[in-house]
Amino acid sequence: MENKLPKILITGGSGFLGSRIVEELLCDDSPLQPEKIIVFDQQIYKGQLGDKVEFIQGDIRDKGTVEKVCKGMDIVIHCAAIIDWGTRTREEVLSVNVGGTKNIIEACKANHIRNLVFTSSLDAVFSGKPLVNIDEGQPYASSFHTVYCESKVLGEKVVLEAASTDLKTCILRPSDIYGEADPYHMDPLIDMAKSGFYVRLGNGKSKCQHVYVGNMAHAHVLAARALWIDNKTVESQCYFVTDGPGINFFTFFDQIVSGAGYKIFPKNLWLPFRLAYTIGSISEFIAVLWRPIKHYNPKFSRFAVLYTCLDFTFSSQKATDDFDFAPKYNREEALQNTIDYYTIGND
Ligand code: NAD
């Protein structure tokens, strides 16, 4: 075990998850107390800066900058990524999610940084088929529904290949992350509630996994600590992270939407899977027809339908066994924090 406190670089540290990792590291009860945290992101960091926290703005694709920000660091938590379901170009997504990861690895090697936590995603194994109670032995999908899914697989491979005695790595695969200021799930659902026509996909029976942003951040702190204290069990391993039982995508988020005071109308409208999938195909086809005039990718896609209508369940057992992961915030508390944030009048 190293005696000193680590200097930690967090890429994507201005984002939803990254900024919460900073907060969790700064808690008095954090299992890994940092000497210093550097937040590296292309967007401005809105958290508190001070003796312990410094912000450097930059692009992960810029090799020179990445190498400079890594100087003197002991641990890198590489969280920056483009999350995208088809609105960005293939080149853009791969250059950030895979090229950026390669830059981080080279910079770790050049700066003799020995510890790297990589934030991947459940999407690394998303296959478009039901996945029930899978574990980390689940193989990667053989074909990809989005470039984002592909980029997470390629990112993981780059990280695993780079692992050596000089660079210990650990990969975390969050499930759907929810919480305060969630940039991906809440706004479309709240917009739909505001429009007065709230429609869900599927039959409400499929289940998927969620994780509160505070718990996902806590998992990163624990994984970084495990590398730092030379817990060999976690080296070159992948971990799914969730903090509760599988539940239907819409049923889960509906409780936040209605808890925050939005009226869901019609109360119980579900678009059957086959119909939704057909509409997804048509909307993608229309987008292709438009392409000579306007390039856009439809939000209502076959991927969106598969993602929300198929079973995709797993547990965090391996993370619990190997680095003592347990949710820091219970589900009730996590939901209440999220509801409070979105409650009408609190924004
Ligand atoms: P986010 O978009 O809030 O955070 C990503 C951050 O990366 C942003 O702050 C963004 O500015 C930064 N970034 C993007 N491109 C960059 C570049 N070229 N250079 C520097 N910084 C760049 O999303 P998030 O939910 O906080 O995602 C964090 C990580 O968690 C990602 O790796 C994502 O793939 C993973 N993840 C998220 C979810 C989820 O439900 N939100 C689920 C699974 C995995």
Coordinates of C-alpha atoms and ligand atoms in Angstrom, one line a residue, residues 11-19 40-44 57-62 78-83 85 88 92 95-97 100 118-123 148 152 172-178 181-185 211 213 216 220 307, ligand 1:
T11 CA -11.5 13.1 -17.2
G12 CA -15.0 14.1 -18.0
G13 CA -15.0 15.6 -14.5
S14 CA -17.4 18.4 -15.4
G15 CA -20.1 15.9 -16.5
F16 CA -23.0 14.3 -14.6
L17 CA -21.0 11.3 -13.2
G18 CA -17.5 12.9 -13.2
S19 CA -18.5 15.9 -11.1
F40 CA -10.1 17.7 -17.1
D41 CA -13.0 18.4 -19.4
Q42 CA -13.8 20.3 -22.5
Q43 CA -16.8 21.9 -20.7
I44 CA -16.5 24.2 -17.8
Q57 CA -10.2 22.8 -19.8
G58 CA -9.2 20.7 -22.8
D59 CA -10.0 18.1 -25.4
I60 CA -9.2 14.5 -24.7
R61 CA -8.3 14.1 -28.4
D62 CA -5.4 16.5 -28.0
H78 CA -11.2 8.2 -17.3
C79 CA -14.8 9.0 -17.5
A80 CA -15.0 11.4 -20.5
A81 CA -16.9 10.2 -23.4
I82 CA -19.5 11.2 -26.0
I83 CA -22.8 9.4 -25.1
W85 CA -27.4 7.1 -29.9
R88 CA -23.0 12.4 -33.9
E92 CA -16.5 12.0 -33.8
S95 CA -12.1 9.8 -32.0
V96 CA -13.3 10.8 -28.5
N97 CA -14.2 7.4 -27.0
G100 CA -9.2 9.8 -26.3
F118 CA -12.0 3.3 -17.1
T119 CA -15.7 4.1 -17.2
S120 CA -17.3 1.8 -19.7
S121 CA -21.0 1.0 -20.0
L122 CA -23.5 -1.8 -19.9
D123 CA -23.7 -1.0 -23.6
Y148 CA -21.5 4.4 -29.0
K152 CA -17.3 1.2 -25.5
L172 CA -16.6 -0.2 -14.5
R173 CA -19.8 -0.7 -16.5
P174 CA -22.5 1.4 -15.1
S175 CA -26.2 0.6 -15.7
D176 CA -28.5 3.4 -16.6
I177 CA -27.4 6.2 -14.3
Y178 CA -30.1 8.5 -12.7
A181 CA -29.1 16.9 -13.3
D182 CA -29.3 13.7 -15.3
P183 CA -28.5 14.9 -18.9
Y184 CA -29.9 11.9 -20.7
H185 CA -33.1 10.3 -19.2
V211 CA -27.8 3.1 -10.5
V213 CA -25.2 8.8 -9.7
M216 CA -21.9 5.0 -9.3
H220 CA -15.4 4.6 -8.9
Y307 CA -33.1 -0.8 -25.3
Ligands
NAD1 P1 -21.8 13.4 -19.5 O1 -22.0 13.7 -20.9 O2 -22.4 14.3 -18.4 O3 -20.2 13.4 -19.2 C1 -19.3 13.2 -20.2 C2 -18.2 14.3 -20.0 O4 -17.2 14.0 -21.0 C3 -18.8 15.7 -20.3 O5 -18.5 16.5 -19.2 C4 -18.1 16.1 -21.6 O6 -17.9 17.5 -21.7 C5 -16.8 15.3 -21.5 N1 -16.2 15.1 -22.8 C6 -16.8 14.7 -23.9 N2 -16.0 14.8 -25.0 C7 -14.8 15.3 -24.5 C8 -13.6 15.6 -25.1 N3 -13.4 15.4 -26.4 N4 -12.6 16.1 -24.3 C9 -12.8 16.3 -23.0 N5 -14.0 16.0 -22.4 C10 -15.0 15.5 -23.1 O7 -22.2 11.9 -19.2 P2 -22.1 11.0 -18.0 O8 -23.4 10.3 -17.8 O9 -21.5 11.7 -16.8 O10 -21.1 9.9 -18.5 C11 -19.8 9.6 -17.9 C12 -19.3 8.3 -18.3 O11 -20.3 7.3 -17.9 C13 -19.2 8.1 -19.8 O12 -18.0 7.4 -20.1 C14 -20.4 7.2 -20.2 O13 -20.1 6.4 -21.4 C15 -20.6 6.4 -19.0 N6 -22.0 5.9 -18.8 C16 -23.0 6.7 -18.6 C17 -24.3 6.2 -18.4 C18 -25.5 7.1 -18.1 O14 -26.6 6.6 -18.0 N7 -25.4 8.4 -18.1 C19 -24.5 4.8 -18.4 C20 -23.4 4.0 -18.7 C21 -22.1 4.5 -18.8

